[in-house]
Amino acid sequence: MKALEGVKILDMTHVQSGPTCTQLLAWFGADVIKVERPGVGDATRKQLVDVPGADSLYFTMLNHNKRSVTLNTKSDEGKAIFTKLIQHCDVMVENFAPGALDRMGFSWEKIQEINPRMIYASVKGFGPGPYSECKVYENVAQCAGGSASTTGMLGDVPMVTGAQIGDSGTGLHLALGIVTALYQRTHSGKGQRVECAMQDSVLNLCRVKLRDQQRLKAGPLTEYSQYGEGIPFGDATPRAGNDSGGGQPGRILKCKGWETDPNAYTYFITQAAVWEKICDVIGKPEWKTDEDFATPKARLPRLNQIFGAIEDWTMTKTKFEVMEICNPLDIPVGPILSMKEIAEEPSLRDTGTVVEVDHPERGAYLTVGNPIKLSDCPADVKRSPLLGEHTDEILAEIGLNPDEIEAAKSGGAV
Ligand code: COA
């Protein structure tokens, strides 16, 4: 039995943030019923198309283990069917632009009236306030949540990150909110509203940068490279390049082959606990006792010199050799892996983190499986549904007879 078996999710999500949330719930065993506009479906089905005529990887990689029903929730007949779906399900998830569900005639009050046990979860770009009516995509959330102003190189433009912290990050937050509300419902018997704003989720993931904002009042941030470089701090948390975000200085350093391979780099952390081992590995044993280098505090103004010496050593090794040498010594390092290397990495296939899935329209493709591993609830990744693939069976499950299903089809409601 799966952890969320028996939980029915009315999935009104589209694009990325909502679908990542409901995909996680589906991997844990929930029955996720994805409602899509007849003939159109989730816009991502036809975005960034690589195989003409087939659902895109954008769609397939965000909608595994779900069932698809088409329904025009703006038609009278569609609204009647939608009402039955609300009665049938435990959780409704949506990430439409603000007000879209109200405009369909399904406000939170109305949903509660139809099903008081319903958990109604939504993603919006912003919480209540001046921007609550705005439409928001990933990079807008990264900018408004504090990530872009603190990412990139000092003196250069703000930078967005490739990790989809606004979309997938908010989806993760929402999934936690939903299972928490489901748990509370076991005591209260009542549903409730779960809201996640993308700005808030990004900020939650950038919490160390708000930490640094407040530390600035006490003086320069000594673990930032700019401190050692004598560059004064302004009044806001600066961009920190590849500096480590914590108390153990770290940087990205070149490895053998960097001249031609854009990913021949390693991340190297000068953890205080292993400083003496680092000195030995890089051929600087004298730094173990030199008072300019022996303590973490003494090292802070000399990070450029220190990482320069470490890089002289890492440039003589491949990123994997650096890992092989440093790991047994407990020196924290990590190779910069390309997506090609990740796609080909056998250990990620073994754990189900990277999975090959077959699809009737596009054949085999790779996807990211469930990153959350439950010992008693393994996640099998099943291909995403075709548009409306499960319309008939879902309508039958909520009590429509074959004539009613035919009528809904001919009337254009599904
Ligand atoms: N039947 C009938 N109409 C449907 C429908 C269905 N099954 N499903 C959706 N629609 C309608 C909606 O009711 C809405 O109509 P309305 O504007 O007349 O009220 C319309 O389709 C489109 O919805 P909308 O959410 O405005 O889509 P969009 O493509 O214009 O905007 C986003 C996309 C992502 C910008 C927007 O949805 C948004 O800001 N969402 C919240 C934040 C978010 O999740 N962003 C990240 C996405 S990865």
CSV table of C-alpha atoms and ligand atoms in Angstrom, one decimal:
chain,number,residue,atom,x,y,z
A,1,MET,CA,0.0,0.0,0.0
A,2,LYS,CA,1.3,3.5,-0.9
A,3,ALA,CA,1.6,6.2,1.7
A,4,LEU,CA,-1.2,8.4,0.1
A,5,GLU,CA,-3.3,5.6,-1.3
A,6,GLY,CA,-7.0,6.5,-1.2
A,7,VAL,CA,-6.3,10.3,-1.3
A,8,LYS,CA,-8.0,11.8,-4.4
A,9,ILE,CA,-6.5,15.0,-5.8
A,10,LEU,CA,-8.4,17.3,-8.1
A,11,ASP,CA,-5.5,18.7,-10.1
A,12,MET,CA,-6.3,22.0,-11.7
A,13,THR,CA,-2.6,22.9,-12.1
A,14,HIS,CA,-0.7,23.9,-15.2
A,15,VAL,CA,2.9,24.9,-16.3
A,16,GLN,CA,5.4,24.0,-13.6
A,17,SER,CA,4.8,25.0,-10.0
A,18,GLY,CA,1.5,23.3,-9.4
A,19,PRO,CA,2.3,20.2,-11.5
A,20,THR,CA,5.5,19.5,-9.5
A,21,CYS,CA,3.4,19.4,-6.4
A,22,THR,CA,0.8,17.0,-7.6
A,23,GLN,CA,3.4,14.8,-9.3
A,24,LEU,CA,5.0,14.3,-5.9
A,25,LEU,CA,1.7,13.4,-4.3
A,26,ALA,CA,1.0,11.0,-7.2
A,27,TRP,CA,4.4,9.3,-6.5
A,28,PHE,CA,3.4,8.8,-2.9
A,29,GLY,CA,0.3,7.0,-4.2
A,30,ALA,CA,-2.4,9.7,-4.4
A,31,ASP,CA,-4.9,9.4,-7.3
A,32,VAL,CA,-4.2,12.6,-9.2
A,33,ILE,CA,-7.0,13.6,-11.6
A,34,LYS,CA,-5.7,16.3,-13.9
A,35,VAL,CA,-8.4,18.5,-15.3
A,36,GLU,CA,-7.6,20.1,-18.7
A,37,ARG,CA,-9.4,22.3,-21.2
A,38,PRO,CA,-10.9,20.1,-24.0
A,39,GLY,CA,-8.7,20.2,-27.1
A,40,VAL,CA,-6.1,22.4,-25.5
A,41,GLY,CA,-4.8,20.9,-22.2
A,42,ASP,CA,-1.9,22.2,-20.1
A,43,ALA,CA,-0.1,24.8,-22.3
A,44,THR,CA,3.2,23.0,-21.7
A,45,ARG,CA,2.0,20.0,-23.7
A,46,LYS,CA,2.9,22.0,-26.8
A,47,GLN,CA,5.8,24.1,-25.5
A,48,LEU,CA,9.5,23.5,-26.3
A,49,VAL,CA,8.4,20.6,-28.6
A,50,ASP,CA,11.2,18.3,-29.7
A,51,VAL,CA,9.2,15.5,-31.3
A,52,PRO,CA,6.6,16.9,-33.6
A,53,GLY,CA,3.0,15.9,-32.6
A,54,ALA,CA,4.1,14.4,-29.3
A,55,ASP,CA,3.6,15.8,-25.8
A,56,SER,CA,6.8,17.9,-24.9
A,57,LEU,CA,9.3,16.8,-22.4
A,58,TYR,CA,8.3,19.9,-20.5
A,59,PHE,CA,4.9,18.4,-19.9
A,60,THR,CA,5.8,14.7,-19.6
A,61,MET,CA,8.5,15.4,-17.0
A,62,LEU,CA,6.1,17.2,-14.7
A,63,ASN,CA,3.0,15.1,-15.0
A,64,HIS,CA,3.9,11.4,-14.3
A,65,ASN,CA,1.5,9.0,-12.5
A,66,LYS,CA,-1.5,11.3,-13.1
A,67,ARG,CA,-4.8,10.7,-15.0
A,68,SER,CA,-6.2,13.3,-17.4
A,69,VAL,CA,-9.8,14.3,-17.8
A,70,THR,CA,-10.9,17.1,-20.2
A,71,LEU,CA,-13.5,19.4,-18.9
A,72,ASN,CA,-14.7,22.9,-19.8
A,73,THR,CA,-15.3,24.3,-16.4
A,74,LYS,CA,-16.8,27.4,-17.8
A,75,SER,CA,-19.8,25.7,-19.4
A,76,ASP,CA,-22.9,24.9,-17.4
A,77,GLU,CA,-22.6,21.2,-17.9
A,78,GLY,CA,-18.9,21.3,-17.2
A,79,LYS,CA,-19.6,23.2,-13.9
A,80,ALA,CA,-22.1,20.4,-12.9
A,81,ILE,CA,-19.4,17.8,-13.5
A,82,PHE,CA,-16.8,19.9,-11.8
A,83,THR,CA,-19.0,20.1,-8.7
A,84,LYS,CA,-19.2,16.3,-8.7
A,85,LEU,CA,-15.4,16.1,-8.9
A,86,ILE,CA,-15.1,18.5,-5.9
A,87,GLN,CA,-17.5,16.2,-3.9
A,88,HIS,CA,-15.4,13.2,-5.0
A,89,CYS,CA,-12.0,14.5,-4.1
A,90,ASP,CA,-10.0,15.3,-0.9
A,91,VAL,CA,-7.7,17.9,-2.2
A,92,MET,CA,-7.9,20.5,-4.9
A,93,VAL,CA,-4.7,22.1,-6.2
A,94,GLU,CA,-4.5,25.1,-8.6
A,95,ASN,CA,-2.0,27.7,-9.8
A,96,PHE,CA,-4.1,29.8,-12.1
A,97,ALA,CA,-3.7,33.6,-12.2
A,98,PRO,CA,-5.3,35.3,-9.3
A,99,GLY,CA,-9.1,35.2,-9.4
A,100,ALA,CA,-9.4,32.7,-12.2
A,101,LEU,CA,-11.2,30.1,-10.1
A,102,ASP,CA,-13.6,32.8,-8.6
A,103,ARG,CA,-14.4,33.8,-12.2
A,104,MET,CA,-15.3,30.2,-13.0
A,105,GLY,CA,-17.8,30.4,-10.0
A,106,PHE,CA,-15.8,28.3,-7.6
A,107,SER,CA,-14.7,30.6,-4.7
A,108,TRP,CA,-13.2,29.0,-1.6
A,109,GLU,CA,-16.5,29.6,0.2
A,110,LYS,CA,-18.4,27.8,-2.6
A,111,ILE,CA,-15.9,24.9,-2.5
A,112,GLN,CA,-16.3,24.5,1.2
A,113,GLU,CA,-20.1,24.5,0.8
A,114,ILE,CA,-19.8,21.7,-1.8
A,115,ASN,CA,-17.3,19.7,0.3
A,116,PRO,CA,-16.4,20.9,3.8
A,117,ARG,CA,-13.6,18.3,4.0
A,118,MET,CA,-11.9,19.7,0.9
A,119,ILE,CA,-8.3,20.9,1.2
A,120,TYR,CA,-7.9,23.7,-1.3
A,121,ALA,CA,-4.3,24.4,-2.1
A,122,SER,CA,-3.0,27.2,-4.4
A,123,VAL,CA,0.2,28.7,-5.7
A,124,LYS,CA,0.2,32.4,-6.5
A,125,GLY,CA,3.2,34.7,-7.4
A,126,PHE,CA,2.7,37.0,-4.4
A,127,GLY,CA,0.8,36.8,-1.1
A,128,PRO,CA,-1.7,39.5,0.0
A,129,GLY,CA,-0.3,43.0,-0.7
A,130,PRO,CA,0.5,45.4,-3.5
A,131,TYR,CA,1.3,42.6,-6.0
A,132,SER,CA,-1.3,40.0,-5.2
A,133,GLU,CA,-3.0,40.4,-8.6
A,134,CYS,CA,0.1,39.8,-10.6
A,135,LYS,CA,0.8,36.9,-12.9
A,136,VAL,CA,4.2,35.4,-12.1
A,137,TYR,CA,6.7,33.1,-13.8
A,138,GLU,CA,9.9,31.5,-12.4
A,139,ASN,CA,12.4,34.2,-12.9
A,140,VAL,CA,10.1,37.0,-11.6
A,141,ALA,CA,9.8,35.0,-8.4
A,142,GLN,CA,13.6,34.6,-8.2
A,143,CYS,CA,14.0,38.3,-8.6
A,144,ALA,CA,11.2,39.3,-6.1
A,145,GLY,CA,12.3,36.7,-3.6
A,146,GLY,CA,15.8,38.0,-3.1
A,147,SER,CA,17.6,35.3,-5.1
A,148,ALA,CA,18.7,37.3,-8.1
A,149,SER,CA,20.1,40.3,-6.1
A,150,THR,CA,22.3,37.9,-4.2
A,151,THR,CA,23.4,35.6,-7.1
A,152,GLY,CA,26.1,36.3,-9.7
A,153,MET,CA,29.5,38.0,-9.5
A,154,LEU,CA,30.2,41.1,-7.5
A,155,GLY,CA,30.0,44.1,-9.8
A,156,ASP,CA,28.1,42.3,-12.4
A,157,VAL,CA,24.3,42.1,-13.2
A,158,PRO,CA,21.9,40.2,-10.9
A,159,MET,CA,21.6,36.6,-12.0
A,160,VAL,CA,18.9,34.0,-12.0
A,161,THR,CA,19.7,30.4,-11.2
A,162,GLY,CA,19.0,27.3,-13.3
A,163,ALA,CA,17.4,25.6,-10.3
A,164,GLN,CA,13.7,26.3,-10.6
A,165,ILE,CA,13.4,27.5,-7.0
A,166,GLY,CA,10.3,29.6,-7.8
A,167,ASP,CA,8.3,26.9,-9.6
A,168,SER,CA,9.5,23.5,-8.4
A,169,GLY,CA,10.6,25.1,-5.0
A,170,THR,CA,7.0,26.4,-4.4
A,171,GLY,CA,5.5,23.1,-5.6
A,172,LEU,CA,7.6,21.4,-2.8
A,173,HIS,CA,6.4,23.8,-0.2
A,174,LEU,CA,2.8,23.4,-1.3
A,175,ALA,CA,3.0,19.6,-1.2
A,176,LEU,CA,4.2,19.8,2.5
A,177,GLY,CA,1.3,22.1,3.2
A,178,ILE,CA,-1.2,19.7,1.7
A,179,VAL,CA,0.0,16.6,3.6
A,180,THR,CA,0.1,18.7,6.8
A,181,ALA,CA,-3.5,19.8,6.2
A,182,LEU,CA,-4.5,16.2,5.4
A,183,TYR,CA,-3.0,15.1,8.8
A,184,GLN,CA,-4.8,17.9,10.6
A,185,ARG,CA,-8.1,16.8,8.9
A,186,THR,CA,-7.7,13.4,10.6
A,187,HIS,CA,-8.3,15.3,13.9
A,188,SER,CA,-10.5,18.1,12.9
A,189,GLY,CA,-12.6,16.4,10.2
A,190,LYS,CA,-12.4,19.7,8.2
A,191,GLY,CA,-10.7,20.9,5.1
A,192,GLN,CA,-8.7,24.1,5.0
A,193,ARG,CA,-7.0,26.5,2.6
A,194,VAL,CA,-3.3,26.1,1.8
A,195,GLU,CA,-1.5,29.0,0.1
A,196,CYS,CA,2.0,29.3,-1.1
A,197,ALA,CA,3.3,32.4,-2.7
A,198,MET,CA,6.3,32.0,-5.0
A,199,GLN,CA,8.0,35.1,-3.6
A,200,ASP,CA,7.7,33.6,-0.1
A,201,SER,CA,9.1,30.2,-1.1
A,202,VAL,CA,12.1,31.7,-2.9
A,203,LEU,CA,12.8,33.9,0.2
A,204,ASN,CA,12.5,30.8,2.4
A,205,LEU,CA,15.2,29.2,0.3
A,206,CYS,CA,17.3,32.4,0.5
A,207,ARG,CA,17.0,32.7,4.3
A,208,VAL,CA,20.8,32.8,4.7
A,209,LYS,CA,20.9,36.0,2.7
A,210,LEU,CA,18.5,37.7,5.0
A,211,ARG,CA,20.7,36.5,7.8
A,212,ASP,CA,23.6,38.3,6.1
A,213,GLN,CA,21.6,41.4,5.6
A,214,GLN,CA,21.2,41.7,9.3
A,215,ARG,CA,24.9,40.8,10.1
A,216,LEU,CA,26.0,43.7,7.9
A,217,LYS,CA,25.0,46.0,10.8
A,218,ALA,CA,27.8,44.4,12.8
A,219,GLY,CA,30.5,45.0,10.2
A,220,PRO,CA,31.8,43.5,6.9
A,221,LEU,CA,30.9,39.9,6.1
A,222,THR,CA,34.4,38.5,6.6
A,223,GLU,CA,33.7,35.2,4.9
A,224,TYR,CA,32.8,36.9,1.6
A,225,SER,CA,35.7,37.1,-0.8
A,226,GLN,CA,35.2,40.8,-1.2
A,227,TYR,CA,36.3,41.3,2.4
A,228,GLY,CA,39.8,39.8,1.6
A,229,GLU,CA,39.9,41.9,-1.5
A,230,GLY,CA,39.4,45.1,0.5
A,231,ILE,CA,36.2,46.0,-1.4
A,232,PRO,CA,33.8,47.9,0.9
A,233,PHE,CA,30.3,46.5,1.6
A,234,GLY,CA,27.2,48.5,0.7
A,235,ASP,CA,23.9,48.5,2.7
A,236,ALA,CA,22.5,45.3,1.2
A,237,THR,CA,23.6,41.7,1.0
A,238,PRO,CA,26.0,41.7,-2.0
A,239,ARG,CA,26.4,39.1,-4.7
A,240,ALA,CA,28.8,36.5,-3.5
A,241,GLY,CA,29.9,34.8,-6.7
A,242,ASN,CA,30.8,31.2,-5.8
A,243,ASP,CA,31.6,31.9,-2.2
A,244,SER,CA,30.2,29.3,0.2
A,245,GLY,CA,27.0,30.6,1.9
A,246,GLY,CA,28.1,29.3,5.3
A,247,GLY,CA,31.0,29.7,7.8
A,248,GLN,CA,33.4,27.3,5.9
A,249,PRO,CA,35.0,29.2,3.0
A,250,GLY,CA,34.6,27.5,-0.4
A,251,ARG,CA,35.1,28.3,-4.1
A,252,ILE,CA,34.8,26.8,-7.6
A,253,LEU,CA,38.3,25.9,-8.8
A,254,LYS,CA,39.7,24.9,-12.2
A,255,CYS,CA,40.7,21.3,-12.7
A,256,LYS,CA,42.7,19.5,-15.4
A,257,GLY,CA,41.2,20.2,-18.8
A,258,TRP,CA,39.4,23.4,-17.9
A,259,GLU,CA,40.8,25.1,-21.0
A,260,THR,CA,38.5,23.0,-23.3
A,261,ASP,CA,35.9,21.5,-21.0
A,262,PRO,CA,33.5,24.1,-19.5
A,263,ASN,CA,32.7,21.8,-16.6
A,264,ALA,CA,36.2,20.8,-15.6
A,265,TYR,CA,35.9,22.4,-12.2
A,266,THR,CA,35.5,21.3,-8.6
A,267,TYR,CA,33.9,22.9,-5.6
A,268,PHE,CA,36.4,23.0,-2.8
A,269,ILE,CA,35.6,23.7,0.9
A,270,THR,CA,38.4,24.7,3.3
A,271,GLN,CA,36.6,23.2,6.3
A,272,ALA,CA,38.4,24.2,9.4
A,273,ALA,CA,38.4,20.6,10.8
A,274,VAL,CA,40.5,19.3,7.9
A,275,TRP,CA,42.8,22.3,7.3
A,276,GLU,CA,45.9,20.4,8.2
A,277,LYS,CA,45.1,17.7,5.7
A,278,ILE,CA,44.4,20.3,3.0
A,279,CYS,CA,47.8,21.8,3.7
A,280,ASP,CA,49.5,18.4,3.2
A,281,VAL,CA,47.5,17.6,0.0
A,282,ILE,CA,48.3,20.9,-1.7
A,283,GLY,CA,52.0,20.8,-0.7
A,284,LYS,CA,51.9,23.6,1.8
A,285,PRO,CA,52.6,21.8,5.1
A,286,GLU,CA,54.2,25.0,6.5
A,287,TRP,CA,50.7,26.7,6.6
A,288,LYS,CA,49.7,24.3,9.4
A,289,THR,CA,51.8,26.3,11.9
A,290,ASP,CA,52.2,29.7,10.1
A,291,GLU,CA,50.2,32.1,12.2
A,292,ASP,CA,48.9,33.8,9.1
A,293,PHE,CA,47.2,30.6,8.0
A,294,ALA,CA,46.8,28.3,11.0
A,295,THR,CA,43.4,29.6,12.3
A,296,PRO,CA,40.1,30.2,10.4
A,297,LYS,CA,40.1,33.9,11.4
A,298,ALA,CA,43.7,34.4,10.2
A,299,ARG,CA,42.8,32.8,6.9
A,300,LEU,CA,39.8,35.0,6.1
A,301,PRO,CA,41.7,38.0,4.7
A,302,ARG,CA,43.9,35.6,2.6
A,303,LEU,CA,41.3,33.5,0.9
A,304,ASN,CA,42.5,34.6,-2.6
A,305,GLN,CA,46.0,33.4,-1.8
A,306,ILE,CA,44.8,30.2,-0.2
A,307,PHE,CA,42.4,29.3,-3.0
A,308,GLY,CA,45.0,30.2,-5.6
A,309,ALA,CA,47.4,27.7,-4.0
A,310,ILE,CA,44.6,25.0,-3.9
A,311,GLU,CA,43.8,25.7,-7.5
A,312,ASP,CA,47.4,25.3,-8.5
A,313,TRP,CA,47.0,21.8,-7.2
A,314,THR,CA,43.4,21.0,-8.5
A,315,MET,CA,44.6,22.1,-12.0
A,316,THR,CA,46.9,19.1,-12.0
A,317,LYS,CA,44.0,16.7,-11.4
A,318,THR,CA,40.7,15.9,-13.1
A,319,LYS,CA,37.6,16.9,-11.0
A,320,PHE,CA,37.1,13.1,-10.3
A,321,GLU,CA,40.7,12.7,-9.2
A,322,VAL,CA,40.2,15.6,-6.8
A,323,MET,CA,37.2,13.8,-5.4
A,324,GLU,CA,39.1,10.5,-5.1
A,325,ILE,CA,42.0,12.1,-3.2
A,326,CYS,CA,40.0,14.4,-1.0
A,327,ASN,CA,37.1,12.2,0.0
A,328,PRO,CA,39.1,9.6,2.0
A,329,LEU,CA,40.6,12.6,3.9
A,330,ASP,CA,37.1,14.0,4.7
A,331,ILE,CA,37.9,17.2,2.7
A,332,PRO,CA,34.5,18.3,1.3
A,333,VAL,CA,34.8,18.7,-2.5
A,334,GLY,CA,32.4,18.1,-5.4
A,335,PRO,CA,32.8,17.9,-9.1
A,336,ILE,CA,30.8,20.3,-11.3
A,337,LEU,CA,28.7,17.7,-13.2
A,338,SER,CA,27.2,18.5,-16.5
A,339,MET,CA,23.6,17.4,-17.3
A,340,LYS,CA,25.2,14.9,-19.8
A,341,GLU,CA,27.2,13.4,-17.0
A,342,ILE,CA,24.2,13.3,-14.7
A,343,ALA,CA,22.1,11.6,-17.4
A,344,GLU,CA,24.8,8.9,-17.8
A,345,GLU,CA,25.6,8.4,-14.1
A,346,PRO,CA,24.8,4.8,-13.2
A,347,SER,CA,24.4,5.4,-9.5
A,348,LEU,CA,21.5,7.9,-10.1
A,349,ARG,CA,19.8,5.3,-12.3
A,350,ASP,CA,20.3,2.6,-9.6
A,351,THR,CA,18.5,4.8,-7.0
A,352,GLY,CA,15.6,5.8,-9.3
A,353,THR,CA,16.6,9.4,-9.2
A,354,VAL,CA,17.1,9.4,-13.0
A,355,VAL,CA,14.6,7.1,-14.7
A,356,GLU,CA,13.9,6.0,-18.3
A,357,VAL,CA,10.2,6.1,-19.2
A,358,ASP,CA,8.5,4.9,-22.3
A,359,HIS,CA,5.8,7.0,-24.0
A,360,PRO,CA,3.5,6.0,-26.8
A,361,GLU,CA,4.0,9.2,-28.8
A,362,ARG,CA,7.7,9.9,-28.2
A,363,GLY,CA,9.3,6.6,-27.2
A,364,ALA,CA,11.8,6.4,-24.4
A,365,TYR,CA,13.0,9.5,-22.5
A,366,LEU,CA,14.8,10.3,-19.3
A,367,THR,CA,13.2,12.0,-16.3
A,368,VAL,CA,14.0,12.8,-12.7
A,369,GLY,CA,12.2,10.4,-10.4
A,370,ASN,CA,11.1,11.0,-6.8
A,371,PRO,CA,14.0,12.6,-4.9
A,372,ILE,CA,12.2,11.7,-1.6
A,373,LYS,CA,12.8,8.1,-0.8
A,374,LEU,CA,10.4,6.4,1.6
A,375,SER,CA,11.5,2.9,2.7
A,376,ASP,CA,7.9,1.6,2.8
A,377,CYS,CA,6.6,3.5,-0.3
A,378,PRO,CA,8.8,3.1,-3.3
A,379,ALA,CA,7.8,5.4,-6.2
A,380,ASP,CA,7.3,3.8,-9.6
A,381,VAL,CA,7.4,6.4,-12.3
A,382,LYS,CA,4.6,6.0,-14.8
A,383,ARG,CA,4.3,8.0,-18.0
A,384,SER,CA,2.3,11.2,-18.2
A,385,PRO,CA,-1.3,10.8,-19.5
A,386,LEU,CA,-2.3,11.8,-23.0
A,387,LEU,CA,-4.9,14.7,-23.1
A,388,GLY,CA,-8.2,13.3,-21.9
A,389,GLU,CA,-6.9,9.7,-21.8
A,390,HIS,CA,-9.0,8.9,-18.7
A,391,THR,CA,-12.0,11.1,-19.3
A,392,ASP,CA,-14.5,8.2,-19.7
A,393,GLU,CA,-13.3,6.2,-16.7
A,394,ILE,CA,-13.2,9.3,-14.4
A,395,LEU,CA,-16.7,10.5,-15.4
A,396,ALA,CA,-18.0,6.9,-14.8
A,397,GLU,CA,-16.3,6.9,-11.3
A,398,ILE,CA,-18.2,10.1,-10.3
A,399,GLY,CA,-21.5,8.5,-11.3
A,400,LEU,CA,-22.2,9.5,-14.9
A,401,ASN,CA,-23.8,6.8,-17.0
A,402,PRO,CA,-22.7,6.1,-20.6
A,403,ASP,CA,-25.5,8.2,-22.1
A,404,GLU,CA,-24.6,11.2,-19.9
A,405,ILE,CA,-20.9,10.8,-20.8
A,406,GLU,CA,-21.9,10.8,-24.5
A,407,ALA,CA,-24.1,13.9,-24.0
A,408,ALA,CA,-21.2,15.7,-22.2
A,409,LYS,CA,-19.0,14.9,-25.1
A,410,SER,CA,-21.4,16.0,-27.8
A,411,GLY,CA,-22.2,19.1,-25.9
A,412,GLY,CA,-18.5,20.1,-25.7
A,413,ALA,CA,-18.3,20.0,-21.9
A,414,VAL,CA,-15.5,17.4,-22.0
B,1,COA,N1,-12.0,25.0,-18.7
B,1,COA,C1,-12.2,26.3,-19.0
B,1,COA,N2,-11.4,27.3,-18.7
B,1,COA,C2,-10.2,27.0,-18.1
B,1,COA,C3,-9.9,25.7,-17.8
B,1,COA,C4,-10.8,24.7,-18.1
B,1,COA,N3,-10.6,23.4,-17.8
B,1,COA,N4,-8.6,25.7,-17.3
B,1,COA,C5,-8.2,27.0,-17.3
B,1,COA,N5,-9.1,27.8,-17.8
B,1,COA,C6,-9.1,29.2,-17.9
B,1,COA,C7,-9.0,30.0,-16.6
B,1,COA,O1,-10.2,30.0,-16.0
B,1,COA,C8,-8.5,31.3,-17.1
B,1,COA,O2,-9.6,32.0,-17.6
B,1,COA,P1,-9.9,33.6,-17.2
B,1,COA,O3,-8.6,34.3,-17.4
B,1,COA,O4,-10.9,33.9,-18.3
B,1,COA,O5,-10.4,33.6,-15.9
B,1,COA,C9,-7.6,30.9,-18.3
B,1,COA,O6,-7.9,29.6,-18.6
B,1,COA,C10,-6.1,31.0,-18.2
B,1,COA,O7,-5.7,30.9,-16.8
B,1,COA,P2,-4.3,31.7,-16.4
B,1,COA,O8,-3.9,31.2,-15.1
B,1,COA,O9,-4.6,33.2,-16.4
B,1,COA,O10,-3.3,31.3,-17.5
B,1,COA,P3,-2.1,32.2,-18.2
B,1,COA,O11,-1.5,31.3,-19.2
B,1,COA,O12,-2.6,33.5,-18.8
B,1,COA,O13,-1.1,32.5,-17.1
B,1,COA,C11,0.5,32.0,-15.3
B,1,COA,C12,-0.1,31.6,-16.6
B,1,COA,C13,1.4,30.9,-14.8
B,1,COA,C14,1.3,33.3,-15.5
B,1,COA,C15,-0.6,32.2,-14.3
B,1,COA,O14,-1.5,31.1,-14.2
B,1,COA,C16,-0.2,32.5,-12.9
B,1,COA,O15,0.3,33.6,-12.6
B,1,COA,N6,-0.3,31.5,-12.0
B,1,COA,C17,0.1,31.7,-10.6
B,1,COA,C18,1.5,31.7,-10.4
B,1,COA,C19,2.2,30.5,-10.9
B,1,COA,O16,1.9,29.4,-10.6
B,1,COA,N7,3.2,30.7,-11.7
B,1,COA,C20,4.1,29.7,-12.2
B,1,COA,C21,3.7,28.9,-13.3
B,1,COA,S1,4.9,27.7,-13.5
